[in-house]
Short mmCIF file of N, CA, C and O in Angstrom, two decimals:
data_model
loop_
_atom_site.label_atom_id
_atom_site.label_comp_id
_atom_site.label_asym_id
_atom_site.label_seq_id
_atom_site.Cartn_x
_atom_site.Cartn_y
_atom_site.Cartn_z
N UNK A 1 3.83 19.28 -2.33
CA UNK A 1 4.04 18.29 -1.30
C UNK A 1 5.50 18.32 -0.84
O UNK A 1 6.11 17.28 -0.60
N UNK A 2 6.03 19.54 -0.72
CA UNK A 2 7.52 19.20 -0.93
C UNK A 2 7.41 19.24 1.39
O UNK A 2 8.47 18.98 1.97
N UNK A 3 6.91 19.36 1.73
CA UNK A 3 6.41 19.27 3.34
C UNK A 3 7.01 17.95 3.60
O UNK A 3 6.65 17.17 2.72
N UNK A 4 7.86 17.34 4.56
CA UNK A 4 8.46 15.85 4.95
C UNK A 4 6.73 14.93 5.36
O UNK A 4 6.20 13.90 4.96
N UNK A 5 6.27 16.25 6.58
CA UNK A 5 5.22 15.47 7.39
C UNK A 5 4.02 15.10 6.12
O UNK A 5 3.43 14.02 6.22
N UNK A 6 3.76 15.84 5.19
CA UNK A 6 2.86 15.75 4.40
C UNK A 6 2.93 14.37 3.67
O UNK A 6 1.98 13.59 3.62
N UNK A 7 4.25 14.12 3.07
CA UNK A 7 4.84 13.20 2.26
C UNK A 7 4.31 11.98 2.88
O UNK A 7 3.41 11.27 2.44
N UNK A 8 5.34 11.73 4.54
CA UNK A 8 4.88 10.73 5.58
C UNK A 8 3.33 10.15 5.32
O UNK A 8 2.90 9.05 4.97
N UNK A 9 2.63 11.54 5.69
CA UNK A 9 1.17 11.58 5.83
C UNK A 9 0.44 10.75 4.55
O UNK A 9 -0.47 9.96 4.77
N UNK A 10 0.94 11.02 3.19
CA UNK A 10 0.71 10.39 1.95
C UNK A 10 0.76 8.82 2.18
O UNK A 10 -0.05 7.90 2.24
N UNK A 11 2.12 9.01 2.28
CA UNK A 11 2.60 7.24 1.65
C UNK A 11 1.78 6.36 3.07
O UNK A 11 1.34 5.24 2.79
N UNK A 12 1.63 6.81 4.35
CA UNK A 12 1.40 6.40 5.56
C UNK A 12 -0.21 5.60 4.79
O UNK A 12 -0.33 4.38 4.61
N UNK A 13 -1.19 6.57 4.46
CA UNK A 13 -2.55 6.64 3.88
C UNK A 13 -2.24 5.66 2.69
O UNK A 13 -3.17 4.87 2.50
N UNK A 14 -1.05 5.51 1.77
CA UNK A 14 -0.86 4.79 1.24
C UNK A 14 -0.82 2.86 0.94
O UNK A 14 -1.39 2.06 0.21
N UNK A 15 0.16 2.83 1.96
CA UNK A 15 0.41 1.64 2.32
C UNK A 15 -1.24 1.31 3.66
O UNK A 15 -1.39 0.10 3.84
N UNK A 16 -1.79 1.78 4.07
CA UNK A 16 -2.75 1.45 4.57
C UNK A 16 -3.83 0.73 3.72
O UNK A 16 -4.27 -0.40 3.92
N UNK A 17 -4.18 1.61 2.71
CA UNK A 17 -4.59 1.01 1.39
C UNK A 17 -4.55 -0.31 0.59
O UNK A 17 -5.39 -1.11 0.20
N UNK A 18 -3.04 -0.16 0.52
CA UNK A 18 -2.41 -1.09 -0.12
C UNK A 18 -2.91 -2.35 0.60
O UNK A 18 -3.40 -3.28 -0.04
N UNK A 19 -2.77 -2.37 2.08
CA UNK A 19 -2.79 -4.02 3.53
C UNK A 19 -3.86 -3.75 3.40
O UNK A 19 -4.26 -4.87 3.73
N UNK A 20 -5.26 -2.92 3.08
CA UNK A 20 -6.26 -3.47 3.15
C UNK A 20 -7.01 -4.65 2.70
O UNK A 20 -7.66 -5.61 3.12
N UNK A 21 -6.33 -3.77 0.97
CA UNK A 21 -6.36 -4.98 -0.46
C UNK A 21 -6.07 -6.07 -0.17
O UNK A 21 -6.86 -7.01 -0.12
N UNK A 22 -4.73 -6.09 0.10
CA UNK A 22 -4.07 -7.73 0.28
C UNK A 22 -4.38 -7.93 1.28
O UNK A 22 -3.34 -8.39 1.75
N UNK A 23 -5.25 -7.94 2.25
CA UNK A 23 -5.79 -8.89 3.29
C UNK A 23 -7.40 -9.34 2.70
O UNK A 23 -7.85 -10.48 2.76
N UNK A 24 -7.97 -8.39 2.25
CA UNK A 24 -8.83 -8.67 1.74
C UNK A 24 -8.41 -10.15 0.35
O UNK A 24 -8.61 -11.36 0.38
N UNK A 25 -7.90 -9.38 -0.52
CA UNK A 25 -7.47 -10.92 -1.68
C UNK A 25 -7.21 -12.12 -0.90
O UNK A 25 -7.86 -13.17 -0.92
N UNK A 26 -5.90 -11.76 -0.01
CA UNK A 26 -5.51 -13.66 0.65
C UNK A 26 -6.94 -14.08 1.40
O UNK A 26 -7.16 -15.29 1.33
N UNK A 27 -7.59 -13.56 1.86
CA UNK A 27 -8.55 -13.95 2.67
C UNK A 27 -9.40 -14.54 1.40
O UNK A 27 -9.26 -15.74 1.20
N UNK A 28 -10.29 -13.79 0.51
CA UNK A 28 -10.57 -14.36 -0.86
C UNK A 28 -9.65 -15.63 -1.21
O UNK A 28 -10.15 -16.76 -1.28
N UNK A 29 -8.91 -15.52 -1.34
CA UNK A 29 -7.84 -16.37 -2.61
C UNK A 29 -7.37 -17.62 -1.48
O UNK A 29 -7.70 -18.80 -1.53
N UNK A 30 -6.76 -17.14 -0.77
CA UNK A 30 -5.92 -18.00 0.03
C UNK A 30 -7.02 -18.61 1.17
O UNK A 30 -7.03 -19.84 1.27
N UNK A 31 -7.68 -18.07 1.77
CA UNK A 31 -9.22 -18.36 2.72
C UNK A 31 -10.09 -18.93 2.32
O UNK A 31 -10.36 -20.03 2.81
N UNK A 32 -10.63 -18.56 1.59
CA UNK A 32 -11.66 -19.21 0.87
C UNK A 32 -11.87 -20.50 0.29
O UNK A 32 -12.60 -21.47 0.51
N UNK A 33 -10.91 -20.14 -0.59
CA UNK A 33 -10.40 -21.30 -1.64
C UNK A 33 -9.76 -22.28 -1.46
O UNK A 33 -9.91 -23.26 -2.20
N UNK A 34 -8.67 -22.25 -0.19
CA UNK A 34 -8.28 -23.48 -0.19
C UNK A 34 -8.50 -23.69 1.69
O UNK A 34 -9.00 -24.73 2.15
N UNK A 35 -8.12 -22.75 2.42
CA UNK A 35 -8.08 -23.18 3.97
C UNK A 35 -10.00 -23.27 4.37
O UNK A 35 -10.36 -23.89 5.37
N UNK A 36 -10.76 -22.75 3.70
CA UNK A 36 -12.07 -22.81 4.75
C UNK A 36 -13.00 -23.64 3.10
O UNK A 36 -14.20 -23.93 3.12
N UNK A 37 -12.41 -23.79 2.31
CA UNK A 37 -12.78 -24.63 0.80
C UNK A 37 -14.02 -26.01 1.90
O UNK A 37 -15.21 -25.98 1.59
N UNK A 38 -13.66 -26.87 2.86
CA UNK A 38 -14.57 -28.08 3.03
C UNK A 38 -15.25 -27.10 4.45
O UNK A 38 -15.36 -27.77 5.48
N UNK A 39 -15.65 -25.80 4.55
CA UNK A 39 -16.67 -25.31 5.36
C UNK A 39 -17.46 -24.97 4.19
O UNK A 39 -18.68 -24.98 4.37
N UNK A 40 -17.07 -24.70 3.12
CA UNK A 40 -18.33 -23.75 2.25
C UNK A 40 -18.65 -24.79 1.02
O UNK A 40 -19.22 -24.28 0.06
N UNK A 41 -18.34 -26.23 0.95
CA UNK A 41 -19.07 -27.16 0.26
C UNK A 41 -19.99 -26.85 0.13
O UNK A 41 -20.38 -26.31 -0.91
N UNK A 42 -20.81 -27.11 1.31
CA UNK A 42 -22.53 -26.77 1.03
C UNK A 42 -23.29 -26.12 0.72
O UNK A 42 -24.52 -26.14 0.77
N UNK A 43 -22.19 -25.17 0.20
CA UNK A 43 -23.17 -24.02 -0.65
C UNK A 43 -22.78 -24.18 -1.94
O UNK A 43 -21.63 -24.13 -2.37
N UNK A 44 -23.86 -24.40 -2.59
CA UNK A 44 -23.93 -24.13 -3.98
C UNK A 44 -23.79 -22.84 -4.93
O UNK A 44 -24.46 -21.82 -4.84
N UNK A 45 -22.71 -23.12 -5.90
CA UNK A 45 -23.00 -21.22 -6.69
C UNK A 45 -22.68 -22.35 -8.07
O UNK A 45 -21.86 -23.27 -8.17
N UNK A 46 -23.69 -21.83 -9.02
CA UNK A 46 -23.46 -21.81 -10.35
C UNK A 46 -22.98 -23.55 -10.72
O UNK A 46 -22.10 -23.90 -11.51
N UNK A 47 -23.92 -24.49 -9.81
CA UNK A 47 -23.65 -25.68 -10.21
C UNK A 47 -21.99 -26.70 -9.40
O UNK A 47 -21.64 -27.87 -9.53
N UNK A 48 -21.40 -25.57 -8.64
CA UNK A 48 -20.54 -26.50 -7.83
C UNK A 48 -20.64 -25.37 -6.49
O UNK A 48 -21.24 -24.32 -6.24
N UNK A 49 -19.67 -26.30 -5.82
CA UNK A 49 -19.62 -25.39 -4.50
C UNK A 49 -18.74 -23.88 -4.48
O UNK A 49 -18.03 -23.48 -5.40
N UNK A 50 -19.03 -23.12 -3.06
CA UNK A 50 -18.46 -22.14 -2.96
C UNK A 50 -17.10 -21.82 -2.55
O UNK A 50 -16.52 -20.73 -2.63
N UNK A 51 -16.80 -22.61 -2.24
CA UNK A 51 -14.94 -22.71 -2.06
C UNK A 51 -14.60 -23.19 -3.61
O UNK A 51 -13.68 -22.50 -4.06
N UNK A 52 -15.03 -24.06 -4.44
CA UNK A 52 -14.46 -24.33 -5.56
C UNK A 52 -14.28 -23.15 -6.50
O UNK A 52 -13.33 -22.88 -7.24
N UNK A 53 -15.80 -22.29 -6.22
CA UNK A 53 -16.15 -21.01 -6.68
C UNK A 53 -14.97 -19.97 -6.78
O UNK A 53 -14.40 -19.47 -7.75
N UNK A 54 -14.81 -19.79 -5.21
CA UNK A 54 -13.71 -18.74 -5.07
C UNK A 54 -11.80 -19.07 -5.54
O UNK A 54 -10.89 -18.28 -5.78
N UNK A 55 -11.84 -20.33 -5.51
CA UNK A 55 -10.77 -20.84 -5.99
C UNK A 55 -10.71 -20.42 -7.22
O UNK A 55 -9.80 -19.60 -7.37
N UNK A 56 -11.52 -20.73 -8.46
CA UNK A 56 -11.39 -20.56 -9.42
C UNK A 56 -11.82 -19.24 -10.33
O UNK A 56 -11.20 -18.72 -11.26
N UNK A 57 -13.05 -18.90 -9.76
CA UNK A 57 -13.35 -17.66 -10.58
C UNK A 57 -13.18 -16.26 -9.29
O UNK A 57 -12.58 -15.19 -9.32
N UNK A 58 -13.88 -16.82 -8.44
CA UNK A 58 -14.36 -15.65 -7.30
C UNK A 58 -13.08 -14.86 -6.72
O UNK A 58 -13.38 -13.80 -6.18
N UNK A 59 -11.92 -15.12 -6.73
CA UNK A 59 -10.71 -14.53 -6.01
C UNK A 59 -10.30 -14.05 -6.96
O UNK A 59 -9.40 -13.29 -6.61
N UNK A 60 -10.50 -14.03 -8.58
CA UNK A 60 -9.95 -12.98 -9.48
C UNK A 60 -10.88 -12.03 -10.09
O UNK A 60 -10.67 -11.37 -11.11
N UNK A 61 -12.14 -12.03 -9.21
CA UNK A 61 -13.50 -11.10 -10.10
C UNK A 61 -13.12 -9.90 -8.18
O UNK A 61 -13.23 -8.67 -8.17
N UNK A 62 -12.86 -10.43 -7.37
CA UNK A 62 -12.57 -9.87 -6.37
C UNK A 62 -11.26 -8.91 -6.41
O UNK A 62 -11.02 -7.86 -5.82
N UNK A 63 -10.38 -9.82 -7.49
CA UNK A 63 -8.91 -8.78 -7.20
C UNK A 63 -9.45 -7.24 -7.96
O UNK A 63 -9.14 -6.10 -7.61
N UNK A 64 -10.26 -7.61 -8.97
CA UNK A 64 -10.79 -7.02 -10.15
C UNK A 64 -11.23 -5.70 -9.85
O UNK A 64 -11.05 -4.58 -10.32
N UNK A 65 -12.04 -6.33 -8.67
CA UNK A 65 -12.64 -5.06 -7.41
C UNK A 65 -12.02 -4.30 -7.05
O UNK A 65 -12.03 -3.11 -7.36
N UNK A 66 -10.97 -5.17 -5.88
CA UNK A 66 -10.31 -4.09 -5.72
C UNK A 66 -9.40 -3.12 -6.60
O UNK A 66 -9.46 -1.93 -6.29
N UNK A 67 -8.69 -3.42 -7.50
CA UNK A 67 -7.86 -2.61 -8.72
C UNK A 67 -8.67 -1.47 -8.90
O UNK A 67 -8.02 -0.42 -8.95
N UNK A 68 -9.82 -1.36 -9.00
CA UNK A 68 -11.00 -0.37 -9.50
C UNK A 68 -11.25 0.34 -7.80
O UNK A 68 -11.45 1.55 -7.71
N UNK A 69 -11.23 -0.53 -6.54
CA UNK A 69 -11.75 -0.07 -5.83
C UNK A 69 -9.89 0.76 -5.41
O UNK A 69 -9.75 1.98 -5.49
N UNK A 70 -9.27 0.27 -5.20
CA UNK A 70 -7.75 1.19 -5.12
C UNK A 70 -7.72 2.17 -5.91
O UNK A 70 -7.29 3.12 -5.25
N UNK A 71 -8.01 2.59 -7.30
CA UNK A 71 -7.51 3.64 -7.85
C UNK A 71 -8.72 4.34 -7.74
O UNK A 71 -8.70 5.19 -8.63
N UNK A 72 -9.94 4.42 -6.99
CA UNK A 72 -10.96 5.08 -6.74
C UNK A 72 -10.57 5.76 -5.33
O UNK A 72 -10.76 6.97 -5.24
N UNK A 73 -10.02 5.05 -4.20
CA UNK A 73 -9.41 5.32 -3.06
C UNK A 73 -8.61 5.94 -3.14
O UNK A 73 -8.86 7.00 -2.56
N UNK A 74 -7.29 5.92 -3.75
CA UNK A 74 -6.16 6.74 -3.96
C UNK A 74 -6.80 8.08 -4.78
O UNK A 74 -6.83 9.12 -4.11
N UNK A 75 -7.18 8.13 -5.78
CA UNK A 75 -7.88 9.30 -6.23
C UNK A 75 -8.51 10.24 -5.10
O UNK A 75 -8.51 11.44 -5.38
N UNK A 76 -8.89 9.98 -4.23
CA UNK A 76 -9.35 10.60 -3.19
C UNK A 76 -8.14 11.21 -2.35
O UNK A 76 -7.96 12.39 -2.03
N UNK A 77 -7.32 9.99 -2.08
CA UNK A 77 -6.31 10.51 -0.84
C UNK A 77 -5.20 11.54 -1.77
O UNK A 77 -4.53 12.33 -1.11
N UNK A 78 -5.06 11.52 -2.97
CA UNK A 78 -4.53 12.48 -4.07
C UNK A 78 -4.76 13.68 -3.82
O UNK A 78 -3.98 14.55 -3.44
N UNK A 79 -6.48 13.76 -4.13
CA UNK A 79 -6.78 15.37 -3.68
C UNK A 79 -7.07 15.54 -2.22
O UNK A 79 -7.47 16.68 -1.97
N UNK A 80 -7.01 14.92 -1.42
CA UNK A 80 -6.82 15.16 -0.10
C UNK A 80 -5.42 16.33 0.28
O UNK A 80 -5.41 17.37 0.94
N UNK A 81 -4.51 15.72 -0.34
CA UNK A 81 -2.80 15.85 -0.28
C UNK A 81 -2.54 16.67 -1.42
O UNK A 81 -1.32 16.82 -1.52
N UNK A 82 -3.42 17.51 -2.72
CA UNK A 82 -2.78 17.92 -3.65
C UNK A 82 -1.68 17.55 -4.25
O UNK A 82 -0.66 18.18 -4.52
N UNK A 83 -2.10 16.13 -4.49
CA UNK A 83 -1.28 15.59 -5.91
C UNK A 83 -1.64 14.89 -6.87
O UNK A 83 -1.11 13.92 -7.42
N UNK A 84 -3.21 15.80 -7.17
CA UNK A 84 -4.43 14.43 -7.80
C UNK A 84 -3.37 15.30 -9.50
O UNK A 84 -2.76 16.36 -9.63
N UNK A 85 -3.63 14.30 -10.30
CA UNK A 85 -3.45 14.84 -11.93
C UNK A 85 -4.20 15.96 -12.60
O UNK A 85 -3.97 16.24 -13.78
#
């Protein structure tokens, strides 16, 4: 990878990655849970509502995801770019 444009090309694919995640989590974590929390009252999960849901359990079984779903993604863009391990 010693190529400038290649490098670019990496980290570019990189950080794309990265803002997917974290829009996805705040939207989970920060959306869910507390800004749209009295739209999703009325749904029930597991004995309380679904904003209480994502507040408490659902925005860290989600980060969980993605961690697994990022190093499954990057593994890809690795051997895309020849710099998988």
């Amino acid at each position: 990878m010693a190529d400038n444009t290649s490098s670019n090309a990496y980290w570019a694919a990189n950080k794309q990655i990265i803002s997917v995640c974290l829009v996805i989590w705040f939207v989970c974590s920060f959306g869910f849970g507390i800004l749209l929390r009295p739209m999703l009252s009325g749904i029930a999960v597991g004995g309380t509502d679904l904003g209480f849901w994502f507040a408490q359990q659902g925005s860290i079984l989600v980060f969980l995801g993605l961690i697994f779903f990022y190093a499954w993604k990057m593994g890809k863009v690795d051997k895309e770019f020849g710099v998988e391990e």
